[in-house]
Short mmCIF file of C-alpha atoms in Angstrom, two decimals:
data_model
loop_
_atom_site.label_atom_id
_atom_site.label_comp_id
_atom_site.label_asym_id
_atom_site.label_seq_id
_atom_site.Cartn_x
_atom_site.Cartn_y
_atom_site.Cartn_z
CA MET A 1 11.62 33.29 29.22
CA PHE A 2 9.08 30.47 28.32
CA ALA A 3 6.70 32.19 26.99
CA ASP A 4 5.87 30.14 24.01
CA ARG A 5 5.52 26.97 26.01
CA PRO A 6 2.62 25.40 26.51
CA VAL A 7 1.49 25.35 30.38
CA VAL A 8 0.22 21.75 30.07
CA ALA A 9 2.10 19.66 27.55
CA PRO A 10 0.61 18.25 24.43
CA ALA A 11 0.93 14.38 25.79
CA LEU A 12 2.93 12.75 28.36
CA PRO A 13 6.39 11.36 27.70
CA ALA A 14 7.14 7.99 26.48
CA CYS A 15 10.63 8.33 28.07
CA LEU A 16 11.24 8.72 31.80
CA TYR A 17 13.99 8.80 33.85
CA ILE A 18 13.82 7.52 37.18
CA GLU A 19 16.50 7.81 39.58
CA ILE A 20 15.75 5.25 42.19
CA THR A 21 18.69 6.03 44.72
CA ASN A 22 21.21 9.14 45.23
CA ARG A 23 23.91 6.44 46.77
CA CYS A 24 26.75 5.26 45.39
CA ASN A 25 30.40 3.40 45.66
CA SER A 26 32.54 5.75 43.76
CA LEU A 27 33.88 8.74 43.88
CA CYS A 28 33.89 10.11 40.40
CA GLU A 29 35.99 13.23 39.60
CA THR A 30 32.71 14.38 37.50
CA CYS A 31 30.22 13.60 40.21
CA PRO A 32 28.93 16.58 42.50
CA ARG A 33 28.02 13.82 44.77
CA THR A 34 31.87 13.47 45.54
CA PHE A 35 32.35 16.76 46.02
CA ILE A 36 29.02 18.08 47.66
CA THR A 37 25.59 16.66 48.76
CA ARG A 38 22.53 19.37 48.26
CA GLU A 39 20.34 16.24 49.47
CA PRO A 40 20.12 13.63 51.90
CA LEU A 41 20.85 9.85 50.55
CA CYS A 42 17.80 8.06 49.78
CA ASP A 43 16.77 5.59 47.42
CA ILE A 44 13.10 5.88 46.18
CA THR A 45 9.96 4.01 48.03
CA TRP A 46 8.26 1.19 46.26
CA GLU A 47 5.05 3.19 47.15
CA ASN A 48 6.22 6.39 45.57
CA PHE A 49 7.91 4.32 42.32
CA LYS A 50 4.71 3.06 41.73
CA HIS A 51 3.00 5.55 41.75
CA VAL A 52 5.83 7.52 39.13
CA VAL A 53 5.28 4.55 36.71
CA ASP A 54 1.36 4.61 37.06
CA SER A 55 1.12 7.76 36.40
CA ASN A 56 3.05 7.96 32.91
CA PRO A 57 0.63 5.02 30.83
CA ALA A 58 2.35 6.65 27.77
CA MET A 59 5.79 5.32 28.98
CA ASN A 60 7.74 2.79 26.80
CA ARG A 61 11.04 3.44 28.40
CA ALA A 62 12.73 3.72 31.18
CA VAL A 63 15.90 4.75 32.56
CA LEU A 64 16.40 3.79 36.09
CA HIS A 65 19.65 5.82 36.61
CA GLY A 66 20.49 9.63 37.66
CA ILE A 67 23.27 10.61 40.38
CA GLY A 68 23.59 7.28 42.31
CA GLU A 69 24.45 3.28 41.15
CA PRO A 70 21.08 1.62 41.00
CA LEU A 71 22.50 -2.10 41.64
CA MET A 72 22.33 -0.31 45.32
CA HIS A 73 18.73 -0.47 45.07
CA LYS A 74 17.00 -3.24 46.81
CA GLU A 75 14.35 -3.21 44.89
CA LEU A 76 16.11 -3.20 41.46
CA LEU A 77 14.66 -6.37 40.33
CA ARG A 78 11.51 -5.50 41.44
CA MET A 79 10.98 -2.39 39.55
CA ILE A 80 12.44 -4.01 36.62
CA ARG A 81 9.60 -6.66 36.94
CA TYR A 82 7.03 -3.82 37.26
CA LEU A 83 8.15 -2.36 34.08
CA LYS A 84 8.77 -5.16 31.73
CA ALA A 85 4.64 -6.22 32.44
CA ARG A 86 4.14 -3.11 31.38
CA ASN A 87 5.87 -4.09 28.32
CA VAL A 88 8.29 -1.25 29.04
CA TYR A 89 12.17 -1.51 27.59
CA VAL A 90 14.45 -1.16 30.83
CA LEU A 91 18.07 0.61 31.02
CA PHE A 92 20.39 1.93 33.56
CA ASN A 93 23.90 2.33 33.69
CA THR A 94 26.30 1.02 36.61
CA ASN A 95 29.97 1.46 37.47
CA GLY A 96 29.78 -2.35 38.04
CA VAL A 97 31.26 -3.05 41.09
CA LEU A 98 28.33 -4.42 42.65
CA LEU A 99 27.92 -6.77 39.04
CA HIS A 100 27.75 -10.12 41.20
CA ARG A 101 27.01 -13.27 39.06
CA PRO A 102 23.96 -13.85 41.27
CA MET A 103 23.03 -10.40 40.17
CA GLN A 104 24.27 -11.44 36.90
CA GLU A 105 21.16 -14.22 36.40
CA LYS A 106 18.52 -11.87 38.46
CA LEU A 107 18.49 -9.23 35.67
CA ILE A 108 18.60 -11.81 33.03
CA GLU A 109 15.80 -13.13 34.89
CA ALA A 110 13.81 -10.10 35.31
CA GLY A 111 14.16 -9.12 31.51
CA LEU A 112 16.63 -6.10 32.00
CA ASP A 113 17.28 -5.01 27.84
CA GLU A 114 20.56 -3.17 28.14
CA LEU A 115 23.15 -2.70 30.87
CA ARG A 116 25.49 -0.08 30.52
CA ILE A 117 28.52 -0.04 32.45
CA SER A 118 30.65 3.01 33.33
CA LEU A 119 34.23 2.90 32.84
CA ASP A 120 36.24 6.03 31.88
CA GLY A 121 39.57 4.63 31.86
CA ALA A 122 41.33 2.14 30.01
CA THR A 123 44.09 1.78 32.59
CA PRO A 124 43.80 0.97 36.62
CA GLU A 125 45.74 4.04 36.78
CA THR A 126 43.65 5.99 34.17
CA TYR A 127 40.33 4.56 35.96
CA PHE A 128 41.30 5.14 39.44
CA LYS A 129 42.01 8.90 38.52
CA ILE A 130 38.33 8.88 37.23
CA ARG A 131 35.96 7.11 38.97
CA GLY A 132 38.07 7.48 42.35
CA ILE A 133 38.03 3.78 43.34
CA PRO A 134 40.88 0.80 42.09
CA ALA A 135 37.96 -1.50 40.69
CA LEU A 136 38.90 -1.54 37.08
CA ASP A 137 40.30 -5.01 37.36
CA LYS A 138 36.83 -6.10 38.69
CA VAL A 139 34.47 -4.28 36.80
CA ILE A 140 36.36 -5.52 33.36
CA GLN A 141 35.82 -9.20 35.92
CA LYS A 142 32.63 -9.28 36.41
CA SER A 143 31.68 -7.82 32.98
CA ALA A 144 33.25 -10.82 31.09
CA GLU A 145 31.26 -12.79 33.46
CA MET A 146 27.98 -11.31 32.63
CA VAL A 147 28.66 -12.13 29.30
CA ALA A 148 29.38 -15.81 30.36
CA THR A 149 26.05 -15.62 32.19
CA GLN A 150 24.50 -15.37 29.44
CA ARG A 151 25.60 -17.40 27.29
CA ARG A 152 25.10 -20.43 29.85
CA LEU A 153 21.41 -19.22 30.13
CA ASN A 154 21.39 -18.30 26.40
CA ALA A 155 20.10 -15.12 27.10
CA LEU A 156 20.19 -12.56 24.29
CA ASN A 157 19.51 -9.51 27.33
CA PRO A 158 20.43 -7.49 28.13
CA ARG A 159 22.35 -5.98 26.04
CA LEU A 160 25.64 -4.85 27.24
CA SER A 161 28.26 -1.83 26.65
CA PHE A 162 30.68 0.16 27.52
CA PHE A 163 30.19 3.80 28.31
CA PHE A 164 33.11 6.26 28.79
CA THR A 165 32.89 10.29 29.74
CA GLY A 166 35.34 11.45 27.04
CA MET A 167 38.24 13.85 28.73
CA LYS A 168 41.94 14.91 29.10
CA ALA A 169 42.59 12.25 31.36
CA ASN A 170 41.32 9.45 29.15
CA LEU A 171 41.18 10.56 25.47
CA PRO A 172 44.54 9.38 25.28
#
């Protein structure tokens, strides 16, 4: 099946997806974490994170999310700073629930390049059905606060965007 693939990759990856936590504060209907837990809840340790980063000197882009909510990791800002010191473009997706004003400022100061806020619903009812928590108004408010914080600090980054997973429940 994989006979045509080399045993050793010809080059180190330029982009790495690093799942820094598998913990989450949402109950999304599209997430396997909501329905079945196959692994214990945990965060990557600082030592393991450094090992991954230091083992990949060709990395120029790091995506700090997977199945969990990155804002729940207590070392997130330290990780961003560590990557930025190596001139790595850093981004992650968040549900935005924990995007409080002090965290907004810290993400800007740490040098985060891109922040993707997952919504999946344009109404509170659709958001709740898909994301599993009644937080649309809170996430919209925190997103607007992030824009205001950037303006107040004259910050161009992080670049903000909203992400939606298209499905029958939210396409209309």
